[in-house]
């Protein structure tokens, strides 16, 4: 890896700053692990929306992403949203 890439990717970051960054993003890593370990597609989708909600909360300056993810979460949590999700999964499995 070139020195320029190392700097851009934070390879030259002091250890304490690296640990702070890891602590700040530990919830993301835990959510990714939960998604990877979830066998059910619907529950995996719910977990992905939770991850998106966490990431959207990290942005500043706009609430558009927070609102969009909240709408997606509300839709997915409804009976109609679950039925639509199940239909999509079934359709993709049949055509794949």
mmCIF file of N, CA and C in Angstrom:
data_model
loop_
_atom_site.group_PDB
_atom_site.id
_atom_site.type_symbol
_atom_site.label_atom_id
_atom_site.label_comp_id
_atom_site.label_asym_id
_atom_site.label_seq_id
_atom_site.Cartn_x
_atom_site.Cartn_y
_atom_site.Cartn_z
ATOM 1 N N UNK A 1 0.856 -1.177 0.000
ATOM 2 C CA UNK A 1 0.000 0.000 0.000
ATOM 3 C C UNK A 1 0.896 1.233 0.000
ATOM 4 N N UNK A 2 0.577 2.206 -0.814
ATOM 5 C CA UNK A 2 1.385 3.422 -0.890
ATOM 6 C C UNK A 2 1.164 4.280 0.349
ATOM 7 N N UNK A 3 2.130 5.159 0.609
ATOM 8 C CA UNK A 3 2.014 6.062 1.757
ATOM 9 C C UNK A 3 0.768 6.930 1.646
ATOM 10 N N UNK A 4 0.458 7.349 0.416
ATOM 11 C CA UNK A 4 -0.733 8.179 0.195
ATOM 12 C C UNK A 4 -2.004 7.415 0.575
ATOM 13 N N UNK A 5 -2.108 6.162 0.166
ATOM 14 C CA UNK A 5 -3.275 5.349 0.509
ATOM 15 C C UNK A 5 -3.338 5.074 2.001
ATOM 16 N N UNK A 6 -2.187 4.830 2.621
ATOM 17 C CA UNK A 6 -2.169 4.594 4.065
ATOM 18 C C UNK A 6 -2.700 5.805 4.815
ATOM 19 N N UNK A 7 -2.284 6.998 4.406
ATOM 20 C CA UNK A 7 -2.768 8.212 5.054
ATOM 21 C C UNK A 7 -4.259 8.396 4.817
ATOM 22 N N UNK A 8 -4.689 8.174 3.585
ATOM 23 C CA UNK A 8 -6.104 8.354 3.240
ATOM 24 C C UNK A 8 -6.984 7.382 4.013
ATOM 25 N N UNK A 9 -6.505 6.167 4.227
ATOM 26 C CA UNK A 9 -7.291 5.142 4.909
ATOM 27 C C UNK A 9 -7.072 5.121 6.413
ATOM 28 N N UNK A 10 -6.220 6.000 6.915
ATOM 29 C CA UNK A 10 -6.030 6.102 8.355
ATOM 30 C C UNK A 10 -5.015 5.147 8.934
ATOM 31 N N UNK A 11 -4.176 4.546 8.095
ATOM 32 C CA UNK A 11 -3.185 3.596 8.601
ATOM 33 C C UNK A 11 -2.160 4.286 9.491
ATOM 34 N N UNK A 12 -1.931 5.561 9.272
ATOM 35 C CA UNK A 12 -0.978 6.298 10.094
ATOM 36 C C UNK A 12 -1.612 6.936 11.319
ATOM 37 N N UNK A 13 -2.853 6.603 11.596
ATOM 38 C CA UNK A 13 -3.587 7.184 12.714
ATOM 39 C C UNK A 13 -2.991 6.694 14.040
ATOM 40 N N UNK A 14 -2.869 7.582 15.023
ATOM 41 C CA UNK A 14 -2.376 7.138 16.330
ATOM 42 C C UNK A 14 -3.292 6.053 16.914
ATOM 43 N N UNK A 15 -2.713 5.167 17.701
ATOM 44 C CA UNK A 15 -3.449 4.036 18.258
ATOM 45 C C UNK A 15 -4.675 4.484 19.043
ATOM 46 N N UNK A 16 -4.555 5.507 19.853
ATOM 47 C CA UNK A 16 -5.689 5.951 20.675
ATOM 48 C C UNK A 16 -6.840 6.428 19.784
ATOM 49 N N UNK A 17 -6.508 7.106 18.690
ATOM 50 C CA UNK A 17 -7.557 7.551 17.759
ATOM 51 C C UNK A 17 -8.205 6.362 17.053
ATOM 52 N N UNK A 18 -7.398 5.361 16.733
ATOM 53 C CA UNK A 18 -7.937 4.141 16.114
ATOM 54 C C UNK A 18 -8.900 3.441 17.059
ATOM 55 N N UNK A 19 -8.549 3.381 18.332
ATOM 56 C CA UNK A 19 -9.421 2.738 19.322
ATOM 57 C C UNK A 19 -10.712 3.528 19.518
ATOM 58 N N UNK A 20 -10.618 4.847 19.514
ATOM 59 C CA UNK A 20 -11.820 5.684 19.631
ATOM 60 C C UNK A 20 -12.753 5.453 18.443
ATOM 61 N N UNK A 21 -12.161 5.372 17.252
ATOM 62 C CA UNK A 21 -12.955 5.129 16.048
ATOM 63 C C UNK A 21 -13.621 3.760 16.105
ATOM 64 N N UNK A 22 -12.877 2.764 16.556
ATOM 65 C CA UNK A 22 -13.436 1.421 16.703
ATOM 66 C C UNK A 22 -14.590 1.423 17.701
ATOM 67 N N UNK A 23 -14.418 2.113 18.823
ATOM 68 C CA UNK A 23 -15.483 2.185 19.829
ATOM 69 C C UNK A 23 -16.710 2.907 19.276
ATOM 70 N N UNK A 24 -16.477 3.944 18.489
ATOM 71 C CA UNK A 24 -17.588 4.704 17.910
ATOM 72 C C UNK A 24 -18.399 3.857 16.935
ATOM 73 N N UNK A 25 -17.724 2.981 16.195
ATOM 74 C CA UNK A 25 -18.404 2.183 15.179
ATOM 75 C C UNK A 25 -18.645 0.738 15.595
ATOM 76 N N UNK A 26 -18.420 0.412 16.859
ATOM 77 C CA UNK A 26 -18.692 -0.945 17.351
ATOM 78 C C UNK A 26 -20.156 -1.340 17.143
ATOM 79 N N UNK A 27 -21.126 -0.439 17.369
ATOM 80 C CA UNK A 27 -22.521 -0.831 17.111
ATOM 81 C C UNK A 27 -22.757 -1.254 15.660
ATOM 82 N N UNK A 28 -22.078 -0.623 14.728
ATOM 83 C CA UNK A 28 -22.204 -0.998 13.321
ATOM 84 C C UNK A 28 -21.690 -2.416 13.108
ATOM 85 N N UNK A 29 -20.545 -2.720 13.690
ATOM 86 C CA UNK A 29 -19.970 -4.058 13.548
ATOM 87 C C UNK A 29 -20.872 -5.118 14.173
ATOM 88 N N UNK A 30 -21.459 -4.806 15.324
ATOM 89 C CA UNK A 30 -22.373 -5.755 15.971
ATOM 90 C C UNK A 30 -23.619 -5.982 15.125
ATOM 91 N N UNK A 31 -24.132 -4.916 14.526
ATOM 92 C CA UNK A 31 -25.314 -5.051 13.665
ATOM 93 C C UNK A 31 -24.990 -5.864 12.414
ATOM 94 N N UNK A 32 -23.810 -5.638 11.844
ATOM 95 C CA UNK A 32 -23.400 -6.423 10.677
ATOM 96 C C UNK A 32 -23.270 -7.899 11.022
ATOM 97 N N UNK A 33 -22.751 -8.182 12.203
ATOM 98 C CA UNK A 33 -22.629 -9.574 12.645
ATOM 99 C C UNK A 33 -24.011 -10.203 12.808
ATOM 100 N N UNK A 34 -24.948 -9.465 13.393
ATOM 101 C CA UNK A 34 -26.307 -9.979 13.572
ATOM 102 C C UNK A 34 -26.970 -10.247 12.220
ATOM 103 N N UNK A 35 -26.744 -9.366 11.258
ATOM 104 C CA UNK A 35 -27.306 -9.553 9.915
ATOM 105 C C UNK A 35 -26.722 -10.801 9.275
ATOM 106 N N UNK A 36 -25.420 -10.958 9.389
ATOM 107 C CA UNK A 36 -24.755 -12.115 8.780
ATOM 108 C C UNK A 36 -25.211 -13.428 9.406
ATOM 109 N N UNK A 37 -25.550 -13.402 10.687
ATOM 110 C CA UNK A 37 -25.939 -14.627 11.392
ATOM 111 C C UNK A 37 -27.428 -14.932 11.320
ATOM 112 N N UNK A 38 -28.232 -14.012 10.795
ATOM 113 C CA UNK A 38 -29.690 -14.194 10.757
ATOM 114 C C UNK A 38 -30.078 -15.076 9.572
ATOM 115 N N UNK A 39 -30.688 -16.237 9.829
ATOM 116 C CA UNK A 39 -31.047 -17.127 8.724
ATOM 117 C C UNK A 39 -32.323 -16.705 7.980
ATOM 118 N N UNK A 40 -33.217 -15.984 8.640
ATOM 119 C CA UNK A 40 -34.499 -15.619 8.044
ATOM 120 C C UNK A 40 -34.372 -14.310 7.264
ATOM 121 N N UNK A 41 -34.796 -14.311 6.013
ATOM 122 C CA UNK A 41 -34.654 -13.141 5.141
ATOM 123 C C UNK A 41 -35.406 -11.926 5.685
ATOM 124 N N UNK A 42 -36.614 -12.122 6.201
ATOM 125 C CA UNK A 42 -37.392 -10.993 6.718
ATOM 126 C C UNK A 42 -36.700 -10.369 7.921
ATOM 127 N N UNK A 43 -36.271 -11.196 8.860
ATOM 128 C CA UNK A 43 -35.595 -10.665 10.047
ATOM 129 C C UNK A 43 -34.250 -10.031 9.686
ATOM 130 N N UNK A 44 -33.605 -10.547 8.651
ATOM 131 C CA UNK A 44 -32.368 -9.947 8.162
ATOM 132 C C UNK A 44 -32.675 -8.553 7.592
ATOM 133 N N UNK A 45 -33.772 -8.428 6.864
ATOM 134 C CA UNK A 45 -34.168 -7.127 6.312
ATOM 135 C C UNK A 45 -34.481 -6.138 7.426
ATOM 136 N N UNK A 46 -35.162 -6.599 8.468
ATOM 137 C CA UNK A 46 -35.460 -5.735 9.614
ATOM 138 C C UNK A 46 -34.156 -5.276 10.263
ATOM 139 N N UNK A 47 -33.193 -6.178 10.392
ATOM 140 C CA UNK A 47 -31.899 -5.831 10.980
ATOM 141 C C UNK A 47 -31.139 -4.844 10.089
ATOM 142 N N UNK A 48 -31.258 -5.005 8.781
ATOM 143 C CA UNK A 48 -30.604 -4.073 7.854
ATOM 144 C C UNK A 48 -31.195 -2.680 8.000
ATOM 145 N N UNK A 49 -32.514 -2.601 8.137
ATOM 146 C CA UNK A 49 -33.152 -1.300 8.330
ATOM 147 C C UNK A 49 -32.687 -0.689 9.651
ATOM 148 N N UNK A 50 -32.513 -1.510 10.681
ATOM 149 C CA UNK A 50 -31.969 -1.012 11.943
ATOM 150 C C UNK A 50 -30.570 -0.448 11.769
ATOM 151 N N UNK A 51 -29.758 -1.121 10.971
ATOM 152 C CA UNK A 51 -28.411 -0.637 10.677
ATOM 153 C C UNK A 51 -28.481 0.689 9.915
ATOM 154 N N UNK A 52 -29.368 0.764 8.936
ATOM 155 C CA UNK A 52 -29.527 2.005 8.179
ATOM 156 C C UNK A 52 -29.988 3.145 9.078
ATOM 157 N N UNK A 53 -30.855 2.835 10.021
ATOM 158 C CA UNK A 53 -31.341 3.850 10.956
ATOM 159 C C UNK A 53 -30.188 4.368 11.812
ATOM 160 N N UNK A 54 -29.335 3.453 12.288
ATOM 161 C CA UNK A 54 -28.167 3.842 13.076
ATOM 162 C C UNK A 54 -27.250 4.741 12.242
ATOM 163 N N UNK A 55 -26.984 4.344 10.995
ATOM 164 C CA UNK A 55 -26.099 5.120 10.125
ATOM 165 C C UNK A 55 -26.708 6.484 9.798
ATOM 166 N N UNK A 56 -28.011 6.527 9.561
ATOM 167 C CA UNK A 56 -28.674 7.789 9.239
ATOM 168 C C UNK A 56 -28.600 8.759 10.408
ATOM 169 N N UNK A 57 -28.636 8.236 11.620
ATOM 170 C CA UNK A 57 -28.550 9.090 12.802
ATOM 171 C C UNK A 57 -27.165 9.722 12.936
ATOM 172 N N UNK A 58 -26.169 9.156 12.278
ATOM 173 C CA UNK A 58 -24.804 9.683 12.343
ATOM 174 C C UNK A 58 -24.617 10.913 11.459
ATOM 175 N N UNK A 59 -25.491 11.120 10.482
ATOM 176 C CA UNK A 59 -25.332 12.259 9.580
ATOM 177 C C UNK A 59 -25.892 13.513 10.228
ATOM 178 N N UNK A 60 -25.308 14.628 9.862
ATOM 179 C CA UNK A 60 -25.764 15.908 10.394
ATOM 180 C C UNK A 60 -26.186 16.801 9.238
ATOM 181 N N UNK A 61 -27.041 17.733 9.528
ATOM 182 C CA UNK A 61 -27.417 18.700 8.511
ATOM 183 C C UNK A 61 -28.710 18.397 7.794
ATOM 184 N N UNK A 62 -29.114 17.150 7.770
ATOM 185 C CA UNK A 62 -30.369 16.802 7.109
ATOM 186 C C UNK A 62 -31.046 15.675 7.872
ATOM 187 N N UNK A 63 -32.351 15.736 7.880
ATOM 188 C CA UNK A 63 -33.128 14.661 8.501
ATOM 189 C C UNK A 63 -33.818 13.817 7.436
ATOM 190 N N UNK A 64 -33.520 14.103 6.181
ATOM 191 C CA UNK A 64 -34.148 13.380 5.084
ATOM 192 C C UNK A 64 -33.866 11.889 5.174
ATOM 193 N N UNK A 65 -32.615 11.524 5.433
ATOM 194 C CA UNK A 65 -32.283 10.104 5.527
ATOM 195 C C UNK A 65 -32.930 9.458 6.741
ATOM 196 N N UNK A 66 -32.979 10.188 7.860
ATOM 197 C CA UNK A 66 -33.636 9.657 9.055
ATOM 198 C C UNK A 66 -35.115 9.387 8.779
ATOM 199 N N UNK A 67 -35.764 10.347 8.127
ATOM 200 C CA UNK A 67 -37.186 10.202 7.821
ATOM 201 C C UNK A 67 -37.436 9.046 6.852
ATOM 202 N N UNK A 68 -36.607 8.948 5.814
ATOM 203 C CA UNK A 68 -36.785 7.885 4.820
ATOM 204 C C UNK A 68 -36.629 6.509 5.454
ATOM 205 N N UNK A 69 -35.618 6.353 6.305
ATOM 206 C CA UNK A 69 -35.399 5.060 6.961
ATOM 207 C C UNK A 69 -36.534 4.764 7.932
ATOM 208 N N UNK A 70 -37.052 5.788 8.609
ATOM 209 C CA UNK A 70 -38.174 5.571 9.522
ATOM 210 C C UNK A 70 -39.404 5.098 8.758
ATOM 211 N N UNK A 71 -39.670 5.703 7.600
ATOM 212 C CA UNK A 71 -40.787 5.244 6.767
ATOM 213 C C UNK A 71 -40.590 3.796 6.332
ATOM 214 N N UNK A 72 -39.375 3.472 5.920
ATOM 215 C CA UNK A 72 -39.076 2.101 5.511
ATOM 216 C C UNK A 72 -39.283 1.126 6.665
ATOM 217 N N UNK A 73 -38.848 1.523 7.855
ATOM 218 C CA UNK A 73 -39.033 0.667 9.028
ATOM 219 C C UNK A 73 -40.522 0.477 9.331
ATOM 220 N N UNK A 74 -41.290 1.548 9.249
ATOM 221 C CA UNK A 74 -42.729 1.458 9.502
ATOM 222 C C UNK A 74 -43.423 0.553 8.491
ATOM 223 N N UNK A 75 -43.043 0.684 7.227
ATOM 224 C CA UNK A 75 -43.643 -0.154 6.183
ATOM 225 C C UNK A 75 -43.306 -1.612 6.417
ATOM 226 N N UNK A 76 -42.046 -1.900 6.673
ATOM 227 C CA UNK A 76 -41.605 -3.278 6.864
ATOM 228 C C UNK A 76 -42.243 -3.906 8.102
ATOM 229 N N UNK A 77 -42.506 -3.095 9.125
ATOM 230 C CA UNK A 77 -43.091 -3.611 10.364
ATOM 231 C C UNK A 77 -44.588 -3.888 10.235
ATOM 232 N N UNK A 78 -45.228 -3.310 9.213
ATOM 233 C CA UNK A 78 -46.669 -3.521 9.050
ATOM 234 C C UNK A 78 -46.944 -4.886 8.432
ATOM 235 N N UNK A 79 -48.163 -5.359 8.595
ATOM 236 C CA UNK A 79 -48.552 -6.647 8.013
ATOM 237 C C UNK A 79 -48.449 -6.606 6.489
ATOM 238 N N UNK A 80 -48.872 -5.482 5.903
ATOM 239 C CA UNK A 80 -48.792 -5.341 4.449
ATOM 240 C C UNK A 80 -47.339 -5.311 3.981
ATOM 241 N N UNK A 81 -46.492 -4.637 4.736
ATOM 242 C CA UNK A 81 -45.077 -4.575 4.390
ATOM 243 C C UNK A 81 -44.415 -5.935 4.449
ATOM 244 N N UNK A 82 -44.754 -6.718 5.474
ATOM 245 C CA UNK A 82 -44.195 -8.069 5.586
ATOM 246 C C UNK A 82 -44.698 -8.936 4.437
ATOM 247 N N UNK A 83 -45.983 -8.829 4.119
ATOM 248 C CA UNK A 83 -46.540 -9.604 3.008
ATOM 249 C C UNK A 83 -45.863 -9.220 1.687
ATOM 250 N N UNK A 84 -45.639 -7.930 1.480
ATOM 251 C CA UNK A 84 -44.958 -7.470 0.271
ATOM 252 C C UNK A 84 -43.529 -8.004 0.219
ATOM 253 N N UNK A 85 -42.836 -7.950 1.352
ATOM 254 C CA UNK A 85 -41.471 -8.478 1.416
ATOM 255 C C UNK A 85 -41.457 -9.967 1.092
ATOM 256 N N UNK A 86 -42.372 -10.708 1.704
ATOM 257 C CA UNK A 86 -42.439 -12.154 1.447
ATOM 258 C C UNK A 86 -42.716 -12.440 -0.027
ATOM 259 N N UNK A 87 -43.594 -11.629 -0.648
ATOM 260 C CA UNK A 87 -43.889 -11.798 -2.069
ATOM 261 C C UNK A 87 -42.644 -11.546 -2.917
ATOM 262 N N UNK A 88 -41.893 -10.495 -2.579
ATOM 263 C CA UNK A 88 -40.667 -10.186 -3.318
ATOM 264 C C UNK A 88 -39.680 -11.345 -3.216
ATOM 265 N N UNK A 89 -39.468 -11.852 -2.008
ATOM 266 C CA UNK A 89 -38.522 -12.955 -1.806
ATOM 267 C C UNK A 89 -38.962 -14.178 -2.594
ATOM 268 N N UNK A 90 -40.256 -14.493 -2.518
ATOM 269 C CA UNK A 90 -40.765 -15.663 -3.237
ATOM 270 C C UNK A 90 -40.605 -15.481 -4.746
ATOM 271 N N UNK A 91 -40.890 -14.303 -5.247
ATOM 272 C CA UNK A 91 -40.772 -14.025 -6.671
ATOM 273 C C UNK A 91 -39.321 -14.124 -7.137
ATOM 274 N N UNK A 92 -38.412 -13.589 -6.363
ATOM 275 C CA UNK A 92 -36.993 -13.641 -6.723
ATOM 276 C C UNK A 92 -36.488 -15.077 -6.686
ATOM 277 N N UNK A 93 -36.912 -15.844 -5.685
ATOM 278 C CA UNK A 93 -36.472 -17.237 -5.585
ATOM 279 C C UNK A 93 -36.977 -18.064 -6.763
ATOM 280 N N UNK A 94 -38.183 -17.783 -7.234
ATOM 281 C CA UNK A 94 -38.761 -18.535 -8.348
ATOM 282 C C UNK A 94 -38.051 -18.188 -9.650
ATOM 283 N N UNK A 95 -37.739 -16.918 -9.852
ATOM 284 C CA UNK A 95 -37.131 -16.489 -11.111
ATOM 285 C C UNK A 95 -35.615 -16.637 -11.131
ATOM 286 N N UNK A 96 -35.008 -16.852 -10.001
ATOM 287 C CA UNK A 96 -33.529 -16.927 -9.949
ATOM 288 C C UNK A 96 -33.010 -18.266 -10.407
#
